[in-house]
JSON list of C-alpha atoms and ligand atoms in Angstrom, two decimals:
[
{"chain": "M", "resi": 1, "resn": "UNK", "atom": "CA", "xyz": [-3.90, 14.03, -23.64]},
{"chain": "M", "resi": 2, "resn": "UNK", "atom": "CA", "xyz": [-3.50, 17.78, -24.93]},
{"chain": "M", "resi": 3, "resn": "UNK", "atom": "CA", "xyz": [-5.14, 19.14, -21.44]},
{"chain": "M", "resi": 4, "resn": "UNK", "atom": "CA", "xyz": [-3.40, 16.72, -19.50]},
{"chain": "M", "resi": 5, "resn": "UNK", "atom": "CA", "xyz": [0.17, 17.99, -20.61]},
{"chain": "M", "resi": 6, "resn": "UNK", "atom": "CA", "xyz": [-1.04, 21.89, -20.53]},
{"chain": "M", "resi": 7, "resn": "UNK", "atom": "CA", "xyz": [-2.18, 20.97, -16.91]},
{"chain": "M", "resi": 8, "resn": "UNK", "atom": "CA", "xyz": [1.28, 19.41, -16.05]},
{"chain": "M", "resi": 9, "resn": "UNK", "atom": "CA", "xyz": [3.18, 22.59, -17.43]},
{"chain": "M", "resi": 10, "resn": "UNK", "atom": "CA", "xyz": [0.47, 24.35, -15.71]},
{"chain": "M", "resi": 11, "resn": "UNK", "atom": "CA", "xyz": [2.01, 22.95, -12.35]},
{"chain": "M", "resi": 12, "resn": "UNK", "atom": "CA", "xyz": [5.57, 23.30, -13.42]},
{"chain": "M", "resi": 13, "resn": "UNK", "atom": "CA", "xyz": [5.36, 26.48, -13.92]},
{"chain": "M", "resi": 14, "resn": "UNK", "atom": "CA", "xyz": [3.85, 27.41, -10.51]},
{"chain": "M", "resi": 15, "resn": "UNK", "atom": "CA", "xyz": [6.14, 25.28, -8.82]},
{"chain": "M", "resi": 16, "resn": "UNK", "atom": "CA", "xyz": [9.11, 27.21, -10.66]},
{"chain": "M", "resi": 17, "resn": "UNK", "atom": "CA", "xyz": [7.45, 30.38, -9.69]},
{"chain": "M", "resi": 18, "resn": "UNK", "atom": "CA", "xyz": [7.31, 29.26, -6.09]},
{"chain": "M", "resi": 19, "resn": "UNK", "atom": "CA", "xyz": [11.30, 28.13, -6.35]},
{"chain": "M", "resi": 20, "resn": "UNK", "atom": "CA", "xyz": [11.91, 31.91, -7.42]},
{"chain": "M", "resi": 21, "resn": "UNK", "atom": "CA", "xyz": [9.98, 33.40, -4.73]},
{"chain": "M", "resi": 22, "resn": "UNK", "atom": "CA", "xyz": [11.26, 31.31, -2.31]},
{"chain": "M", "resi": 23, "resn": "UNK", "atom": "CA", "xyz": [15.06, 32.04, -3.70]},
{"chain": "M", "resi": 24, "resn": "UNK", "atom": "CA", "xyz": [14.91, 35.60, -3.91]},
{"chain": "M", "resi": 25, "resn": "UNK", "atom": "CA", "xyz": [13.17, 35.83, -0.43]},
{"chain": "M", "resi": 26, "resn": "UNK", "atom": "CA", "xyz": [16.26, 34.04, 0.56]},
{"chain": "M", "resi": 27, "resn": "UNK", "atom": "CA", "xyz": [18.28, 36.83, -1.60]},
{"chain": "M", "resi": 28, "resn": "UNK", "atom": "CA", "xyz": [16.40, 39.27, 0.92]},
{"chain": "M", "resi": 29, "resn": "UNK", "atom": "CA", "xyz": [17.20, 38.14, 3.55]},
{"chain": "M", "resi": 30, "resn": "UNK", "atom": "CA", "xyz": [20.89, 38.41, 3.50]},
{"chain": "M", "resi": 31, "resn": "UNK", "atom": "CA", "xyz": [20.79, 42.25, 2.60]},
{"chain": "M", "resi": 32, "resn": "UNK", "atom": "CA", "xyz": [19.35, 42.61, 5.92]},
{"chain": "M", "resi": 33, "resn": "UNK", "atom": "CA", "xyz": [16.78, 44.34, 3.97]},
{"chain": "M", "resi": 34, "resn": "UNK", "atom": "CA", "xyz": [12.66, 43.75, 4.09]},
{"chain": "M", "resi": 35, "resn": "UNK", "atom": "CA", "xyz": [12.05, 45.39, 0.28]},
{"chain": "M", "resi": 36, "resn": "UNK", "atom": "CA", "xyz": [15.24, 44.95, -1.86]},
{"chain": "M", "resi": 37, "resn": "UNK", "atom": "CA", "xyz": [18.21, 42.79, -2.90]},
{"chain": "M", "resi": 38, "resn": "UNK", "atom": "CA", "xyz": [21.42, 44.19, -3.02]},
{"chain": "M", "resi": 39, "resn": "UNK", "atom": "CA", "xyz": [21.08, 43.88, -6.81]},
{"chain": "M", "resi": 40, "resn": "UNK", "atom": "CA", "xyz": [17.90, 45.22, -6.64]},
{"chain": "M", "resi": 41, "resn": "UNK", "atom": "CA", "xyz": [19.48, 48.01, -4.57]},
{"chain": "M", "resi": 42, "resn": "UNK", "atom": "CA", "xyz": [22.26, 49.20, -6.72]},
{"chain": "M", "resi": 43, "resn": "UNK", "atom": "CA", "xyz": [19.77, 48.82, -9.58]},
{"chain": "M", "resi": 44, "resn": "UNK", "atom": "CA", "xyz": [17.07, 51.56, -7.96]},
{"chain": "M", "resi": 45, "resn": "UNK", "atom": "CA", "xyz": [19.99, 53.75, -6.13]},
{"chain": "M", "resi": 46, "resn": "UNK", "atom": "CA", "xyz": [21.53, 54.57, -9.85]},
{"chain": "M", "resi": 47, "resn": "UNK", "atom": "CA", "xyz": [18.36, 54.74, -11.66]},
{"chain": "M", "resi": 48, "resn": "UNK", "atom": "CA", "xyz": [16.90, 57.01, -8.88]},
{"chain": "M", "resi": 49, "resn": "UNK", "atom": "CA", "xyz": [20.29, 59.51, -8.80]},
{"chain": "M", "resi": 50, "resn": "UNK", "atom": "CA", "xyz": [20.30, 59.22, -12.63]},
{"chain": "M", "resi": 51, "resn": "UNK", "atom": "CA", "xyz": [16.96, 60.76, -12.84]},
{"chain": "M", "resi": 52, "resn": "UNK", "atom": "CA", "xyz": [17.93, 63.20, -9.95]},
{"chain": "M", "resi": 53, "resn": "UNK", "atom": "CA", "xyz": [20.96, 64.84, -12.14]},
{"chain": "M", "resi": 54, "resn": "UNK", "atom": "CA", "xyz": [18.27, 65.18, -15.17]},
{"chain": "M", "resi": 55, "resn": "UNK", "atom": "CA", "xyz": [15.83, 66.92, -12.70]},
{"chain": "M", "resi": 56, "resn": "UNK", "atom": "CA", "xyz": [18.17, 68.89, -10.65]},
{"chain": "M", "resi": 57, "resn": "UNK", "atom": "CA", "xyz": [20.65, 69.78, -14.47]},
{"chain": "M", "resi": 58, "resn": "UNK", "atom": "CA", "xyz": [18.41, 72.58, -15.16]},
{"chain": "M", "resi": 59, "resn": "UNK", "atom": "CA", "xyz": [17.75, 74.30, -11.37]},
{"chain": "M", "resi": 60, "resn": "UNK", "atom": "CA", "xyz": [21.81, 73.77, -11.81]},
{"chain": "M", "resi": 61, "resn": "UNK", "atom": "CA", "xyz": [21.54, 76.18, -15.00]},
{"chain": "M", "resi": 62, "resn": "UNK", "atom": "CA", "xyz": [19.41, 78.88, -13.05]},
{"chain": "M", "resi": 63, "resn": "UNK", "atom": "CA", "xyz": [22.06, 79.08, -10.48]},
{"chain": "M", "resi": 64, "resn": "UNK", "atom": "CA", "xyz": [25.30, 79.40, -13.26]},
{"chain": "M", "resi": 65, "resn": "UNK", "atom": "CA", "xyz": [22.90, 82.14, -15.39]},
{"chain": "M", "resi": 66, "resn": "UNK", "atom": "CA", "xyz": [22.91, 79.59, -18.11]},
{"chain": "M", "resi": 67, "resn": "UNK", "atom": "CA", "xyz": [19.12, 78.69, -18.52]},
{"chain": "M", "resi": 68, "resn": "UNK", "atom": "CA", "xyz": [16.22, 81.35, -17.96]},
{"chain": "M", "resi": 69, "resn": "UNK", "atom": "CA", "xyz": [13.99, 80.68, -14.97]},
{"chain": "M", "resi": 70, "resn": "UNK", "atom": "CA", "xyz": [10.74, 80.91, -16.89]},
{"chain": "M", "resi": 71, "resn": "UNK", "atom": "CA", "xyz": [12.15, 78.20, -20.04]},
{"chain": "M", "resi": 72, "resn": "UNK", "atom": "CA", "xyz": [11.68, 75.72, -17.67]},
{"chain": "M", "resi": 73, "resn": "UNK", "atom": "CA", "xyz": [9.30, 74.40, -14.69]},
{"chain": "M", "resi": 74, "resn": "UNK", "atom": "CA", "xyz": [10.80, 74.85, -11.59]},
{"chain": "M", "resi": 75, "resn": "UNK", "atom": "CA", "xyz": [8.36, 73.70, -9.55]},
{"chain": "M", "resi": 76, "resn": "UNK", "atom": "CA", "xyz": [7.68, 70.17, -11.32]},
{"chain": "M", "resi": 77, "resn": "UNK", "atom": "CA", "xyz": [11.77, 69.43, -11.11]},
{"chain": "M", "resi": 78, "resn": "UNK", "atom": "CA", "xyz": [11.64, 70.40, -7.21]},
{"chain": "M", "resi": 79, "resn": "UNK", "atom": "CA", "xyz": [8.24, 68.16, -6.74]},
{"chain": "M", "resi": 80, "resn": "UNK", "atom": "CA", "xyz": [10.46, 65.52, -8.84]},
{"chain": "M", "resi": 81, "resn": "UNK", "atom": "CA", "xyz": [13.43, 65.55, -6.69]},
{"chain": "M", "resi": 82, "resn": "UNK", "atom": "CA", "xyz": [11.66, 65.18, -3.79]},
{"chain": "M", "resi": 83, "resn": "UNK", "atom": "CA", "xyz": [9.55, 62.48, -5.24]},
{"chain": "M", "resi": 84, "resn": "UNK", "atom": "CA", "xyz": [12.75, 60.58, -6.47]},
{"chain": "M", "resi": 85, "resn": "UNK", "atom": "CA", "xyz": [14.22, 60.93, -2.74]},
{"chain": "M", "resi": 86, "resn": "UNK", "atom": "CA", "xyz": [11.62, 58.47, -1.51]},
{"chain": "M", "resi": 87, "resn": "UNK", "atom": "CA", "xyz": [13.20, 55.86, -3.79]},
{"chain": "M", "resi": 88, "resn": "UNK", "atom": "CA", "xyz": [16.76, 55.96, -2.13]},
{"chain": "M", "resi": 89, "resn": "UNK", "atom": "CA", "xyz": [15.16, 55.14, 0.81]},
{"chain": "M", "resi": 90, "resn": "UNK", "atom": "CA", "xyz": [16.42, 51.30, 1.52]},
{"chain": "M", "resi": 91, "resn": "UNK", "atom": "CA", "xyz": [19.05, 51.18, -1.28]},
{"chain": "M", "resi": 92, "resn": "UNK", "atom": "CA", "xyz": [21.78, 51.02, 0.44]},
{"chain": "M", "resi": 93, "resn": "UNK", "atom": "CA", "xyz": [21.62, 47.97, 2.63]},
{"chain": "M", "resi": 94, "resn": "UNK", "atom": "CA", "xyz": [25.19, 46.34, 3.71]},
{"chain": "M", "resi": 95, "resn": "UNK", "atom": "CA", "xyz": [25.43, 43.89, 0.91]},
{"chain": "M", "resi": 96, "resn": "UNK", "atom": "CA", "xyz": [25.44, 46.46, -1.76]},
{"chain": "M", "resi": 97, "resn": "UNK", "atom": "CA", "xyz": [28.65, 47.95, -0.89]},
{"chain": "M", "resi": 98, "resn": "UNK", "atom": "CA", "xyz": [30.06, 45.90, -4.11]},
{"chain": "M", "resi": 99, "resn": "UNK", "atom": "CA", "xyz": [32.01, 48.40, -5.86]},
{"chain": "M", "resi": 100, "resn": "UNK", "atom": "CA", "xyz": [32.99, 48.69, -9.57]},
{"chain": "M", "resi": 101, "resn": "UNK", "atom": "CA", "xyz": [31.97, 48.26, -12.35]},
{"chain": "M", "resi": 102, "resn": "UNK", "atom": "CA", "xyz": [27.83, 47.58, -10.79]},
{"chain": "M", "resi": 103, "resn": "UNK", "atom": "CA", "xyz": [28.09, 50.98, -8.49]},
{"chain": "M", "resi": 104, "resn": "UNK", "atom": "CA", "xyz": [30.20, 54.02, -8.14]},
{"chain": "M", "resi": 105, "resn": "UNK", "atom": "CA", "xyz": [29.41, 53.86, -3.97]},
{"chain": "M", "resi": 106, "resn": "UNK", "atom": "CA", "xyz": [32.46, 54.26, -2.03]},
{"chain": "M", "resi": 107, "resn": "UNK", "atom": "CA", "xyz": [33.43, 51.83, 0.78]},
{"chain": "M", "resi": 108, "resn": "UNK", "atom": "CA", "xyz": [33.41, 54.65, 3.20]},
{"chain": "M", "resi": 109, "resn": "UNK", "atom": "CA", "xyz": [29.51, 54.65, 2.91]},
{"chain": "M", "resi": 110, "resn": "UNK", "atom": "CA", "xyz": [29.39, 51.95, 4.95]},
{"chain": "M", "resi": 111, "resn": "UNK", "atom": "CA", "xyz": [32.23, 52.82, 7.21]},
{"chain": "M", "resi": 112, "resn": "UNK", "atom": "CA", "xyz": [31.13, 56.23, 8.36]},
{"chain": "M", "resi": 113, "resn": "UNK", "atom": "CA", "xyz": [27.17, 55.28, 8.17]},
{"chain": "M", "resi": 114, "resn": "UNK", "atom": "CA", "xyz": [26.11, 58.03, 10.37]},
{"chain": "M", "resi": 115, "resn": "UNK", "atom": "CA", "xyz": [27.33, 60.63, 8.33]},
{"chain": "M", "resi": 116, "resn": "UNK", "atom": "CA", "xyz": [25.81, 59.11, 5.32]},
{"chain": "M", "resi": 117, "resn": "UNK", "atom": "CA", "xyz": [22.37, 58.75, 6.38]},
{"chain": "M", "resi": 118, "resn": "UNK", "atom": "CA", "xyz": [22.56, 61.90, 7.84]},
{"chain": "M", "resi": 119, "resn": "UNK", "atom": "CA", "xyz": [23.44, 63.39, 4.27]},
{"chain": "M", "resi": 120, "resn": "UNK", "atom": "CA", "xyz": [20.68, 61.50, 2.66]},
{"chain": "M", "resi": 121, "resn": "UNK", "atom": "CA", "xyz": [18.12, 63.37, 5.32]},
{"chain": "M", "resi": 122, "resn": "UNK", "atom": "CA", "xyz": [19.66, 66.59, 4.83]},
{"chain": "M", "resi": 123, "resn": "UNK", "atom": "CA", "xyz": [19.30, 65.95, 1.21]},
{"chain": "M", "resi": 124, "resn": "UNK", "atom": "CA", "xyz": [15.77, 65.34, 1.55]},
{"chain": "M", "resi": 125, "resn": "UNK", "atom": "CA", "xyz": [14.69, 67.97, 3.45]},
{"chain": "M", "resi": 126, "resn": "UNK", "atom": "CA", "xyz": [16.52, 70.58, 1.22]},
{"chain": "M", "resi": 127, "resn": "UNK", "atom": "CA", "xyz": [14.69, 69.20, -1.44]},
{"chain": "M", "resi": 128, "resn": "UNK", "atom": "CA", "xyz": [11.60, 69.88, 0.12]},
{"chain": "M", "resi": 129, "resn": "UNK", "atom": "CA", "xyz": [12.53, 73.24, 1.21]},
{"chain": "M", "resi": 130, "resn": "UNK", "atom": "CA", "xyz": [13.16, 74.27, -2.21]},
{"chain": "M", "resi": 131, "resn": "UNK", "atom": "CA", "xyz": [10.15, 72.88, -3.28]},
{"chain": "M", "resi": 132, "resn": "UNK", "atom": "CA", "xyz": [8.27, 74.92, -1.11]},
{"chain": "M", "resi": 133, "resn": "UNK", "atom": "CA", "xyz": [10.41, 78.15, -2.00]},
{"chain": "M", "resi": 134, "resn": "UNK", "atom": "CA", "xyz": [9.82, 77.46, -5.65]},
{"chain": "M", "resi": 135, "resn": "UNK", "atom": "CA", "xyz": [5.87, 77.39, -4.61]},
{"chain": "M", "resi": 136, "resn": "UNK", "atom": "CA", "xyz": [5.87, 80.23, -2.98]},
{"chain": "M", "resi": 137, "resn": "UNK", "atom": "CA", "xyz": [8.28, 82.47, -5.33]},
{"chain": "M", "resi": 138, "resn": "UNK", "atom": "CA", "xyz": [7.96, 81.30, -8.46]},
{"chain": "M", "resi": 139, "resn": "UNK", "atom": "CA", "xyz": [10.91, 83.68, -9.49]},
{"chain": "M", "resi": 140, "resn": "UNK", "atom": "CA", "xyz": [14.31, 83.48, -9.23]},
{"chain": "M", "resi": 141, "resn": "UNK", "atom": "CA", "xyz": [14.24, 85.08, -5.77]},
{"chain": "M", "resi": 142, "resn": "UNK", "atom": "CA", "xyz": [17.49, 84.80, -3.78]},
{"chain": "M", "resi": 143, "resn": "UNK", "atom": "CA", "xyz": [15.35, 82.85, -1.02]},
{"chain": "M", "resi": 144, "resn": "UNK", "atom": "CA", "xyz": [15.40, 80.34, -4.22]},
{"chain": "M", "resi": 145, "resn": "UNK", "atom": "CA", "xyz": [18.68, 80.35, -5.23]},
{"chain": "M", "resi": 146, "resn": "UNK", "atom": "CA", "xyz": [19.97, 79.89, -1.78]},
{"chain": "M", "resi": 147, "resn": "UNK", "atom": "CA", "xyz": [17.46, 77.20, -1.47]},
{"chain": "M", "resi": 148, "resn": "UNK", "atom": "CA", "xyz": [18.81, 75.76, -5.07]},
{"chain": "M", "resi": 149, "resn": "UNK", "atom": "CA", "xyz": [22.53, 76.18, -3.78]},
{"chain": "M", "resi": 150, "resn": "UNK", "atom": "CA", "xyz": [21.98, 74.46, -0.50]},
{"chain": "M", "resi": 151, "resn": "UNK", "atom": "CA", "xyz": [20.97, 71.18, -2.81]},
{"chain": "M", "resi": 152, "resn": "UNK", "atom": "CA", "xyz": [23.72, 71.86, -5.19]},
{"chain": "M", "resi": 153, "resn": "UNK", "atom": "CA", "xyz": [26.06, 71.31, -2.47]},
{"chain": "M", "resi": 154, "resn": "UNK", "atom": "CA", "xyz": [24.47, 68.41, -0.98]},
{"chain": "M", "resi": 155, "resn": "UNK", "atom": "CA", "xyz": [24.96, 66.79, -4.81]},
{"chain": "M", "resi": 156, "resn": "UNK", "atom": "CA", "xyz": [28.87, 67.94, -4.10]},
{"chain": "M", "resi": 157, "resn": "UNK", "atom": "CA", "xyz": [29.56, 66.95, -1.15]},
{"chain": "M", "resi": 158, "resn": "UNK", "atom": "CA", "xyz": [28.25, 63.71, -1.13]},
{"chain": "M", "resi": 159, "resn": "UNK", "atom": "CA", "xyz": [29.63, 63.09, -4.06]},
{"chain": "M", "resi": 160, "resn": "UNK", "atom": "CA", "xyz": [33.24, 64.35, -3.19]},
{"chain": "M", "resi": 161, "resn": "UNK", "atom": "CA", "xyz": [33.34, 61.92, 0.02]},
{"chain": "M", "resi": 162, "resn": "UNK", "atom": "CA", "xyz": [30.81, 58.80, -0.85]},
{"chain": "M", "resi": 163, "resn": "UNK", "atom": "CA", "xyz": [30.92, 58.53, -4.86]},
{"chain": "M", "resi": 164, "resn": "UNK", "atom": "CA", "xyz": [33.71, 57.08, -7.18]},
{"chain": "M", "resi": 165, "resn": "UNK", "atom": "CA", "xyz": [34.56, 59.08, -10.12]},
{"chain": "J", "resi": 201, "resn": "LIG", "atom": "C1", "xyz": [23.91, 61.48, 0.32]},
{"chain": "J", "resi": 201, "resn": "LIG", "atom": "C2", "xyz": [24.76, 61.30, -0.82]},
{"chain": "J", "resi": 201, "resn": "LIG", "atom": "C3", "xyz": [24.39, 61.82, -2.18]},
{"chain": "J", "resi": 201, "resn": "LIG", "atom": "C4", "xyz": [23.69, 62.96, -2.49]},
{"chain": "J", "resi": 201, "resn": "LIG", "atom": "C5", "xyz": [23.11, 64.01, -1.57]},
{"chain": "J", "resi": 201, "resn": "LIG", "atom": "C6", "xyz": [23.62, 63.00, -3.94]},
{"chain": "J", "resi": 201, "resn": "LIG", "atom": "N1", "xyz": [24.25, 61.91, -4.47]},
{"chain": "J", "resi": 201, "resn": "LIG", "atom": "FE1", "xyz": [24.41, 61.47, -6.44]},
{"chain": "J", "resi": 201, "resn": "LIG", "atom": "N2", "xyz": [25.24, 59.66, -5.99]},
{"chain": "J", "resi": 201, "resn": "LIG", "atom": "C7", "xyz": [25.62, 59.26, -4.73]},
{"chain": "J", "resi": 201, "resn": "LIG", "atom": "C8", "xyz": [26.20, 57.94, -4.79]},
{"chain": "J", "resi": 201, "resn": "LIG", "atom": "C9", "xyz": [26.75, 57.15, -3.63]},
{"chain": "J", "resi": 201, "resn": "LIG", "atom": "C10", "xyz": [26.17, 57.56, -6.14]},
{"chain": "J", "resi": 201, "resn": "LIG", "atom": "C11", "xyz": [26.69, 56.24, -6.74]},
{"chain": "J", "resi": 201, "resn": "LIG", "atom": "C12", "xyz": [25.58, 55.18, -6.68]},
{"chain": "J", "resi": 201, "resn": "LIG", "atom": "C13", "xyz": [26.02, 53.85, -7.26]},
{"chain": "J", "resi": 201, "resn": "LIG", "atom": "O1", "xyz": [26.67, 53.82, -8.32]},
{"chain": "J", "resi": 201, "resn": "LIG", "atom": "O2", "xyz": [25.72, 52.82, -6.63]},
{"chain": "J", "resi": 201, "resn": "LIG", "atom": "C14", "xyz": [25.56, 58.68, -6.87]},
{"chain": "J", "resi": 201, "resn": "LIG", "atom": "C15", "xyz": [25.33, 58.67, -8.23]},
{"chain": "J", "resi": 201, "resn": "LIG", "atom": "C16", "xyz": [24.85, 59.76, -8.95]},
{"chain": "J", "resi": 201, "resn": "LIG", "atom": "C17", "xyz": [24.69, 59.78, -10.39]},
{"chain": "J", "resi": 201, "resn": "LIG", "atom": "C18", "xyz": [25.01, 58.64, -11.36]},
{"chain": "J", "resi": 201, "resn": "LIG", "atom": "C19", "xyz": [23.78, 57.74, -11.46]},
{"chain": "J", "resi": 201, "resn": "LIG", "atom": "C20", "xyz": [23.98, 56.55, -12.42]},
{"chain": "J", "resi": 201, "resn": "LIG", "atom": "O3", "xyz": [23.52, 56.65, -13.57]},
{"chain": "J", "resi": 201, "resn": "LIG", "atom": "O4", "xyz": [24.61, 55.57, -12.01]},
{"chain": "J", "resi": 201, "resn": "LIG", "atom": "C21", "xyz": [24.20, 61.03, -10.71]},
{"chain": "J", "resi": 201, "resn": "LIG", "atom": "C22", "xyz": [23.86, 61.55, -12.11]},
{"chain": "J", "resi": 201, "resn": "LIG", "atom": "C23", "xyz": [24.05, 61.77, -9.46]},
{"chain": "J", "resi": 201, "resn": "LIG", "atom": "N3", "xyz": [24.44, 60.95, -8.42]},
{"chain": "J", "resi": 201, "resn": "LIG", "atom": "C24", "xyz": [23.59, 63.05, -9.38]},
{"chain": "J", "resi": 201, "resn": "LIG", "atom": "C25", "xyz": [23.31, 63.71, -8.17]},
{"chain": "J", "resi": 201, "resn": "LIG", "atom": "C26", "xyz": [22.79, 65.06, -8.08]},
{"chain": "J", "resi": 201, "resn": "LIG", "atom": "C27", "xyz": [22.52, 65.99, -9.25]},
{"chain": "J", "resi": 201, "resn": "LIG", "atom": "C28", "xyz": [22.58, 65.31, -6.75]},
{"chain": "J", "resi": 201, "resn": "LIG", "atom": "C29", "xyz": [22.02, 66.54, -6.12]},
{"chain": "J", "resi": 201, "resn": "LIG", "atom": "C30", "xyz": [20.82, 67.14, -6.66]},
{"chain": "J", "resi": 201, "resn": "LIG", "atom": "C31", "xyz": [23.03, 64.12, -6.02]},
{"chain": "J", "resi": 201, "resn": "LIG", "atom": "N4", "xyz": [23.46, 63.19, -6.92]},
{"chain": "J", "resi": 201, "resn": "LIG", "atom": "C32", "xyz": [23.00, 64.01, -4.65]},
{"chain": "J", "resi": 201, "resn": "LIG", "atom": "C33", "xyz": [25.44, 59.97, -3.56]},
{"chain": "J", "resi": 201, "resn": "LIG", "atom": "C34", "xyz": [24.74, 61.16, -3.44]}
]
């Protein structure tokens, strides 16, 4: 009697499972999106650009003369913001234009796409550019700080146009 009931809760619960893979494949499909929801989305997005600020707060430091190049490791919070770029990738599909209080994304995101997407590249290649100055100089050469300023005002002007305050 005992195994028969385990069996049957057994099957429940794969048939449950199934219902939830089947609904949030469903959820998928509507953000136009192969990988995530638009939950899922706003969900990565913020936890990706939260890490970002703590990676980038420091570099941000160097550049005001407020922290001392060699306190902190330059080169691991460069290899981390280009690391963390890879996960915006995707996260902003249609759907997750939803506004406050889930996401501080403007409307306009969606509105003037192009320019968006074409910050988000620019982004990412800066980000790689500095990590490849920090590799090479590892000092706070001015081929770094420009490098450091040009992500600075990526942060900014994104920011100023696509991000609620
Ligand atoms: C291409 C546009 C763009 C760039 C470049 C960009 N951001 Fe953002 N950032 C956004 C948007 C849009 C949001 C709001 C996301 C949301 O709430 O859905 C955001 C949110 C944030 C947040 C809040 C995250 C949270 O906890 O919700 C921080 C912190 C942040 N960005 C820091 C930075 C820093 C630092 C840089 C530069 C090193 C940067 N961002 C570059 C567009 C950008």
């Amino acid at each position: 009697m005992k195994i028969t009931h385990s069996r049957k809760v057994v099957a429940a619960a794969a048939i449950l499972a199934a219902l939830a893979c089947a609904a949030s494949a469903d959820d998928k499909s509507k953000s136009k999106n192969p990988v995530l929801s638009s939950k899922e989305a706003v969900e990565q997005r913020r936890a990706a650009f939260n890490l970002v600020g703590k990676s980038f707060k420091p570099i941000g430091g160097i550049l005001k003369g407020e922290v001392d190049y060699n306190s902190v490791d330059v080169v691991e919070l460069a290899n981390r913001l280009v690391f963390l770029n890879g996960f915006l990738h995707g996260t902003f599909p249609e759907d997750s234009n939803v506004g406050e209080p889930q996401s501080k994304a403007k409307a306009e995101i969606w509105k003037d796409k192009e320019d968006f997407k074409k910050r988000l590249k620019e982004f990412r290649a800066n980000t790689e550019n500095l990590l490849a100055v920090a590799e090479r100089d590892k000092a706070p050469s001015s081929a770094f700080k420009e490098a450091a300023q040009k992500v600075a005002q990526d942060c900014k002007g994104c920011h100023d146009n696509y991000k609620l305050k």
